[in-house]
């Protein structure tokens, strides 16, 4: 089927990359004409252990023959297994797990649990923060473009503070605050890293006022930043950790890890039909075992440094270039002007990237990307820095 044929029936609501992708393996994707790409988007921060990782495919296949669905009212060994793997990886004090099917659902559940456990209404979120697009999670997402048409459905009890502004955070968190939610590295907002002091302060303020601290690690989780979780860089534990994207590597799996502050929620106040189904659990288990057994995260800091330093080196003489920033393999390249055309040229040259805002290119390559593949990415950037058509 051609791209044109597919377009007949699909809602045209995504920006159009003009690509028809049919296959993936490791860091690579192929389109329907057989052209190869290095996927520096990981399918939007999902394929951390690489596309169609064989151990994941096998686990999904094997589980599909055993049991696919099983609601949360029953116990299931796969669910127990993934929950205990997550608890073992997580920072101290997060001993309970609730499974969802996506990032936005993890955030929705976190907000509901925080409100239910505190009996309070107000939620503090960050400017430039992104937490999803369903009504509750959109309510804590900052960007006007996503909110405008739906503002009337979004909670007036959400207050936004400038990210990393300690004074404003101290002023706004009170005994009426149910939750403070933040990303430790803002992803969609353009890869902005939280200050150590800001994160510590958020913890202190929540302890002082009894508010629930929620870290949204939907994008930063599972090695993306060079540690299993971004909170490992900060040494600060939240009360709720929201996860999704790279937990199922494309199989829809999300999770919340919760501290015992949230252990007496009224039964039935939340639920899910698909969340925690054995097939999703099998995908999550196979992924985490691979991530741990193969020591995937160990090389991430070095790969990230190499990629960032090389980008700086080849772009520094380009007057259109502003800066590179990032943590691990979560990287943003900021330019002085628009990057739309550059992103298109990168794709034409076999490198898939995510443009963010007008002047930023985001790179989230699979963590298993090789140094040779990184060199290929750099070569294309170097080549395009000599191209003045963008
Ligand atoms: C992608 C993302 C979400 C939303 O996840 P979906 O699975 O698309 O619903 C929420 N929070 C953060 C930080 C994200 O990056």
Coordinates of C-alpha atoms and ligand atoms in Angstrom, one line a residue:
X1 CA 0.0 0.0 0.0
X2 CA 1.4 3.4 -0.9
X3 CA 1.5 6.3 1.5
X4 CA -1.2 7.9 -0.6
X5 CA -3.6 4.9 -0.2
X6 CA -3.1 4.8 3.5
X7 CA -3.9 8.4 3.8
X8 CA -7.4 7.8 2.5
X9 CA -8.7 6.5 5.8
X10 CA -6.4 7.8 8.5
X11 CA -7.2 10.9 10.4
X12 CA -4.7 13.5 9.4
X13 CA -3.8 14.8 12.8
X14 CA 0.0 14.0 13.0
X15 CA 2.7 16.1 11.4
X16 CA 3.5 14.3 8.2
X17 CA 7.0 12.9 7.8
X18 CA 6.2 11.4 4.4
X19 CA 7.6 8.1 5.4
X20 CA 6.1 4.6 5.2
X21 CA 8.0 2.5 7.7
X22 CA 7.7 -1.2 7.4
X23 CA 10.5 -2.8 9.4
X24 CA 12.9 -2.2 12.3
X25 CA 15.9 -3.9 13.9
X26 CA 18.1 -2.4 16.5
X27 CA 18.7 1.3 15.8
X28 CA 17.5 0.9 12.2
X29 CA 14.3 1.3 10.4
X30 CA 13.4 0.6 6.8
X31 CA 10.7 2.2 4.6
X32 CA 8.6 0.5 2.0
X33 CA 11.2 1.3 -0.7
X34 CA 13.9 -0.5 1.3
X35 CA 15.7 2.7 2.3
X36 CA 17.5 2.4 5.6
X37 CA 17.4 5.0 8.5
X38 CA 19.0 5.4 11.8
X39 CA 16.2 6.1 14.2
X40 CA 17.3 8.9 16.5
X41 CA 13.7 9.1 17.8
X42 CA 13.4 5.5 19.1
X43 CA 9.8 5.8 18.1
X44 CA 9.4 8.8 20.4
X45 CA 11.6 7.5 23.2
X46 CA 10.3 4.0 23.2
X47 CA 12.7 1.5 21.7
X48 CA 15.5 1.8 24.2
X49 CA 16.7 -1.8 23.6
X50 CA 16.2 -1.4 19.9
X51 CA 13.4 -2.1 17.4
X52 CA 11.9 -5.6 17.5
X53 CA 14.4 -6.9 19.9
X54 CA 14.3 -10.7 19.4
X55 CA 14.0 -11.6 23.1
X56 CA 11.0 -9.2 23.4
X57 CA 9.4 -10.6 20.3
X58 CA 9.8 -14.2 21.6
X59 CA 8.4 -13.3 25.0
X60 CA 5.3 -11.7 23.5
X61 CA 4.8 -14.7 21.2
X62 CA 5.2 -17.2 24.0
X63 CA 2.9 -15.4 26.4
X64 CA 0.3 -14.9 23.6
X65 CA -0.1 -18.7 23.5
X66 CA -0.6 -18.9 27.3
X67 CA -2.9 -16.1 28.4
X68 CA -3.5 -12.6 26.9
X69 CA -6.0 -10.9 29.1
X70 CA -6.6 -11.0 32.9
X71 CA -8.3 -8.2 34.8
X72 CA -6.8 -6.8 38.0
X73 CA -9.4 -8.5 40.2
X74 CA -7.4 -11.7 39.6
X75 CA -3.9 -12.4 40.5
X76 CA -1.5 -13.3 37.8
X77 CA 2.2 -14.4 38.1
X78 CA 3.4 -12.2 35.2
X79 CA 2.0 -9.1 36.9
X80 CA 3.6 -10.0 40.2
X81 CA 6.9 -10.6 38.4
X82 CA 7.0 -7.3 36.6
X83 CA 5.9 -5.4 39.7
X84 CA 8.7 -6.9 41.8
X85 CA 11.3 -6.2 39.0
X86 CA 10.2 -2.5 39.0
X87 CA 10.2 -2.2 42.8
X88 CA 13.8 -3.7 42.8
X89 CA 15.0 -1.1 40.2
X90 CA 13.2 1.9 41.8
X91 CA 14.5 4.3 44.4
X92 CA 13.8 3.3 48.0
X93 CA 10.3 3.5 49.4
X94 CA 8.4 2.9 46.2
X95 CA 6.9 -0.5 47.0
X96 CA 3.5 -0.6 45.3
X97 CA 2.7 -0.8 41.6
X98 CA -0.3 0.1 39.5
X99 CA -0.2 -0.8 35.8
X100 CA -1.6 1.3 32.9
X101 CA -1.4 1.3 29.1
X102 CA 0.3 4.6 28.4
X103 CA 2.0 7.7 29.8
X104 CA -1.1 9.8 29.9
X105 CA -2.9 7.1 31.9
X106 CA 0.0 6.9 34.4
X107 CA -0.3 10.6 35.0
X108 CA -4.1 10.5 35.2
X109 CA -3.9 7.8 37.9
X110 CA -1.1 9.6 39.8
X111 CA -3.2 12.8 40.0
X112 CA -6.3 10.9 41.1
X113 CA -4.4 8.9 43.7
X114 CA -2.7 12.1 45.1
X115 CA -6.0 13.9 45.3
X116 CA -7.8 10.9 46.9
X117 CA -5.0 10.3 49.5
X118 CA -4.7 13.9 50.6
X119 CA -8.3 15.0 50.3
X120 CA -6.9 18.2 48.6
X121 CA -7.5 19.8 45.2
X122 CA -4.6 21.9 44.1
X123 CA -1.9 20.6 41.9
X124 CA 1.4 22.4 41.1
X125 CA 3.0 21.7 37.7
X126 CA 5.9 23.3 35.7
X127 CA 6.0 25.7 32.9
X128 CA 7.2 23.9 29.7
X129 CA 6.2 20.6 31.3
X130 CA 4.5 17.9 29.2
X131 CA 2.5 15.1 30.9
X132 CA 0.1 13.9 28.2
X133 CA -3.0 14.9 26.2
X134 CA -6.0 13.3 27.9
X135 CA -8.1 15.9 29.8
X136 CA -6.5 15.3 33.3
X137 CA -2.9 15.1 32.1
X138 CA -3.5 17.9 29.6
X139 CA -4.5 19.9 32.6
X140 CA -1.0 19.7 34.0
X141 CA 0.6 20.1 30.5
X142 CA 1.7 23.7 30.0
X143 CA 1.8 24.3 26.2
X144 CA -1.0 26.6 25.0
X145 CA -1.1 25.0 21.6
X146 CA -2.3 21.7 23.2
X147 CA -4.6 23.3 25.7
X148 CA -6.3 26.3 24.0
X149 CA -9.4 24.6 22.5
X150 CA -10.0 22.6 25.6
X151 CA -9.3 25.1 28.4
X152 CA -12.8 24.9 29.7
X153 CA -12.4 21.2 30.6
X154 CA -9.0 21.7 32.2
X155 CA -8.8 22.1 36.0
X156 CA -8.6 25.6 37.3
X157 CA -6.9 24.1 40.4
X158 CA -3.6 23.5 38.5
X159 CA -1.0 26.2 39.1
X160 CA 2.1 26.5 36.9
X161 CA 5.5 27.7 38.2
X162 CA 8.6 28.4 36.1
X163 CA 10.8 25.2 36.0
X164 CA 13.8 25.5 38.3
X165 CA 12.5 28.7 40.0
X166 CA 12.9 27.8 43.7
X167 CA 11.4 31.0 45.0
X168 CA 8.1 30.6 43.0
X169 CA 7.9 26.9 44.1
X170 CA 8.3 27.8 47.8
X171 CA 5.6 30.5 47.4
X172 CA 3.0 28.3 45.8
X173 CA 3.2 24.9 47.6
X174 CA 1.0 25.1 50.7
X175 CA -1.1 22.9 52.9
X176 CA -3.8 23.0 50.2
X177 CA -1.5 21.4 47.6
X178 CA -2.4 17.8 46.8
X179 CA 0.5 17.2 44.4
X180 CA 3.6 18.6 42.8
X181 CA 4.3 17.1 39.4
X182 CA 7.5 17.5 37.4
X183 CA 9.8 15.9 34.8
X184 CA 13.4 15.7 36.0
X185 CA 14.5 16.3 32.4
X186 CA 11.7 18.1 30.5
X187 CA 11.4 16.1 27.2
X188 CA 8.8 17.6 24.9
X189 CA 9.7 21.0 26.4
X190 CA 13.2 20.8 24.8
X191 CA 15.4 18.7 27.1
X192 CA 15.8 21.0 30.1
X193 CA 17.4 19.4 33.2
X194 CA 16.2 20.1 36.7
X195 CA 18.6 21.7 39.1
X196 CA 19.6 19.5 42.0
X197 CA 18.5 22.1 44.5
X198 CA 15.1 22.6 42.9
X199 CA 14.4 18.8 43.1
X200 CA 15.5 18.7 46.8
X201 CA 13.4 21.7 47.5
X202 CA 10.3 20.1 45.9
X203 CA 10.9 17.1 48.2
X204 CA 11.3 19.3 51.3
X205 CA 8.2 21.3 50.5
X206 CA 6.1 18.2 49.9
X207 CA 7.3 16.7 53.2
X208 CA 6.5 19.9 55.1
X209 CA 3.0 20.4 53.6
X210 CA 2.0 16.8 53.2
X211 CA 1.7 17.1 49.4
X212 CA 2.5 14.2 47.1
X213 CA 5.6 14.5 45.0
X214 CA 5.1 13.0 41.5
X215 CA 8.0 12.5 39.1
X216 CA 6.9 11.9 35.6
X217 CA 9.6 9.6 34.2
X218 CA 7.6 8.5 31.2
X219 CA 10.3 9.7 28.9
X220 CA 13.4 9.6 31.2
X221 CA 12.8 6.1 32.5
X222 CA 14.7 2.9 31.7
X223 CA 18.2 4.2 31.0
X224 CA 17.5 7.1 28.8
X225 CA 19.5 9.6 30.9
X226 CA 22.3 7.2 31.7
X227 CA 20.8 5.8 34.9
X228 CA 17.9 3.4 35.1
X229 CA 15.7 6.3 36.4
X230 CA 16.6 10.0 36.2
X231 CA 15.9 10.2 39.9
X232 CA 19.0 8.1 40.5
X233 CA 21.1 11.2 39.4
X234 CA 19.4 13.3 42.0
X235 CA 19.1 10.9 45.0
X236 CA 15.6 12.1 45.7
X237 CA 12.7 9.7 45.9
X238 CA 9.2 10.8 44.9
X239 CA 5.9 9.5 46.4
X240 CA 4.8 8.5 42.9
X241 CA 6.9 7.6 39.9
X242 CA 5.1 7.6 36.5
X243 CA 6.4 5.3 33.8
X244 CA 5.5 4.2 30.3
X245 CA 7.2 4.7 26.9
X246 CA 10.3 2.4 27.1
X247 CA 8.7 0.0 29.7
X248 CA 7.1 -2.0 26.9
X249 CA 9.3 -1.0 24.1
X250 CA 6.3 -0.3 21.9
X251 CA 4.0 -2.8 23.5
X252 CA 1.6 -0.5 25.4
X253 CA 2.7 -0.7 29.1
X254 CA 2.6 2.0 31.7
X255 CA 3.1 1.9 35.4
X256 CA 3.0 3.9 38.6
X257 CA 5.3 3.1 41.5
X258 CA 3.9 4.4 44.8
X259 CA 5.2 4.9 48.3
X260 CA 3.2 3.7 51.4
X261 CA 1.8 7.2 51.8
X262 CA -0.7 6.0 49.2
X263 CA -1.5 2.6 50.7
X264 CA -5.0 3.3 51.9
X265 CA -6.9 4.4 48.8
X266 CA -10.6 3.5 48.7
X267 CA -11.2 0.4 46.7
X268 CA -12.7 1.0 43.3
X269 CA -11.9 4.7 42.9
X270 CA -9.8 3.8 39.9
X271 CA -9.4 0.9 37.5
X272 CA -8.4 -0.3 34.0
X273 CA -9.5 -3.1 31.7
X274 CA -6.2 -3.7 29.9
X275 CA -3.7 -2.4 32.4
X276 CA -1.5 -5.2 33.8
X277 CA -2.6 -7.8 31.2
X278 CA -0.2 -10.8 31.0
X279 CA 0.9 -10.0 27.4
X280 CA 1.9 -6.5 28.4
X281 CA 3.6 -7.8 31.5
X282 CA 5.6 -10.4 29.4
X283 CA 6.8 -7.5 27.2
X284 CA 7.9 -5.5 30.2
X285 CA 9.6 -8.4 31.9
X286 CA 11.6 -9.4 28.8
X287 CA 12.6 -5.7 28.3
X288 CA 13.8 -5.2 31.8
X289 CA 15.7 -8.5 31.9
X290 CA 17.4 -7.6 28.7
X291 CA 18.2 -4.1 29.9
X292 CA 19.7 -5.4 33.1
X293 CA 21.4 -8.7 31.9
X294 CA 23.0 -7.0 28.9
X295 CA 24.1 -4.0 31.0
X296 CA 22.6 -1.7 28.4
X297 CA 22.6 1.4 30.6
X298 CA 26.3 1.2 31.5
X299 CA 27.5 2.7 28.1
X300 CA 24.8 5.3 27.8
X301 CA 26.8 8.2 29.5
X302 CA 29.8 7.6 27.3
X303 CA 27.7 7.4 24.1
X304 CA 25.8 10.5 25.2
X305 CA 29.1 12.4 25.8
X306 CA 30.5 11.3 22.5
X307 CA 27.4 12.3 20.6
X308 CA 27.1 15.7 22.2
X309 CA 30.8 16.5 21.9
X310 CA 31.0 15.5 18.3
X311 CA 27.9 17.5 17.5
X312 CA 29.4 20.6 19.1
X313 CA 32.6 20.0 17.1
X314 CA 31.0 19.7 13.7
X315 CA 28.4 22.4 14.2
X316 CA 30.5 25.0 16.1
X317 CA 31.5 26.8 12.9
X318 CA 27.9 26.9 11.6
X319 CA 26.5 30.4 12.4
X320 CA 23.0 28.9 12.6
X321 CA 24.0 26.7 15.6
X322 CA 23.4 27.8 19.1
X323 CA 24.1 24.9 21.6
X324 CA 23.8 21.2 22.5
X325 CA 22.4 20.1 25.8
X326 CA 21.3 16.8 27.3
X327 CA 21.7 14.0 29.8
X328 CA 22.7 10.5 28.6
X329 CA 21.0 9.8 25.3
X330 CA 18.4 12.5 25.7
X331 CA 19.8 15.4 23.7
X332 CA 18.6 18.7 22.2
X333 CA 20.4 20.7 19.6
X334 CA 19.2 24.3 19.5
X335 CA 19.6 26.5 16.4
X336 CA 19.0 30.3 16.0
X337 CA 16.4 29.8 13.3
X338 CA 13.7 27.3 12.2
X339 CA 14.7 23.7 12.0
X340 CA 11.8 22.2 10.0
X341 CA 13.9 22.0 6.7
X342 CA 16.9 20.7 8.5
X343 CA 14.8 17.9 10.0
X344 CA 13.5 17.0 6.5
X345 CA 17.1 17.0 5.1
X346 CA 18.3 14.7 8.0
X347 CA 15.5 12.3 7.1
X348 CA 16.4 12.4 3.4
X349 CA 19.9 11.5 4.5
X350 CA 18.7 8.6 6.6
X351 CA 18.6 10.1 10.1
X352 CA 15.2 10.3 11.8
X353 CA 15.0 13.1 14.5
X354 CA 12.3 14.8 16.4
X355 CA 11.9 18.6 15.8
X356 CA 10.8 20.3 19.0
X357 CA 9.4 23.8 19.0
X358 CA 10.7 26.0 16.1
X359 CA 14.4 25.8 16.6
X360 CA 15.3 22.6 18.4
X361 CA 16.1 19.1 17.1
X362 CA 15.7 16.3 19.7
X363 CA 17.7 13.1 19.6
X364 CA 16.6 10.1 21.5
X365 CA 18.4 7.2 19.8
X366 CA 18.0 3.6 21.0
X367 CA 20.4 3.0 24.0
X368 CA 21.9 0.1 22.0
X369 CA 23.0 2.5 19.2
X370 CA 26.6 1.6 18.3
X371 CA 29.6 4.0 18.2
X372 CA 29.7 3.4 14.4
X373 CA 26.1 4.4 14.0
X374 CA 26.7 7.5 16.1
X375 CA 29.6 8.4 13.8
X376 CA 27.2 8.0 10.8
X377 CA 24.8 10.4 12.5
X378 CA 27.6 12.9 13.1
X379 CA 28.7 12.7 9.4
X380 CA 25.3 13.7 8.2
X381 CA 25.2 16.7 10.6
X382 CA 28.6 17.7 9.4
X383 CA 27.5 17.3 5.7
X384 CA 24.4 19.4 6.3
X385 CA 26.3 22.1 8.2
X386 CA 27.8 22.9 4.8
X387 CA 24.4 23.1 3.2
X388 CA 22.9 26.6 3.1
X389 CA 19.5 25.6 1.8
X390 CA 18.0 25.2 5.3
Ligands
LIG1 C1 5.2 11.0 26.2 C2 5.0 11.5 27.5 C3 3.7 11.4 28.2 C4 2.5 10.8 27.5 O1 2.7 9.5 27.2 P1 1.7 8.8 26.2 O2 2.1 7.3 26.3 O3 1.9 9.4 24.8 O4 0.3 9.0 26.7 C5 3.7 11.9 29.5 N1 4.7 12.4 30.1 C6 5.9 12.5 29.5 C7 7.0 13.1 30.3 C8 6.1 12.1 28.2 O5 7.3 12.3 27.6

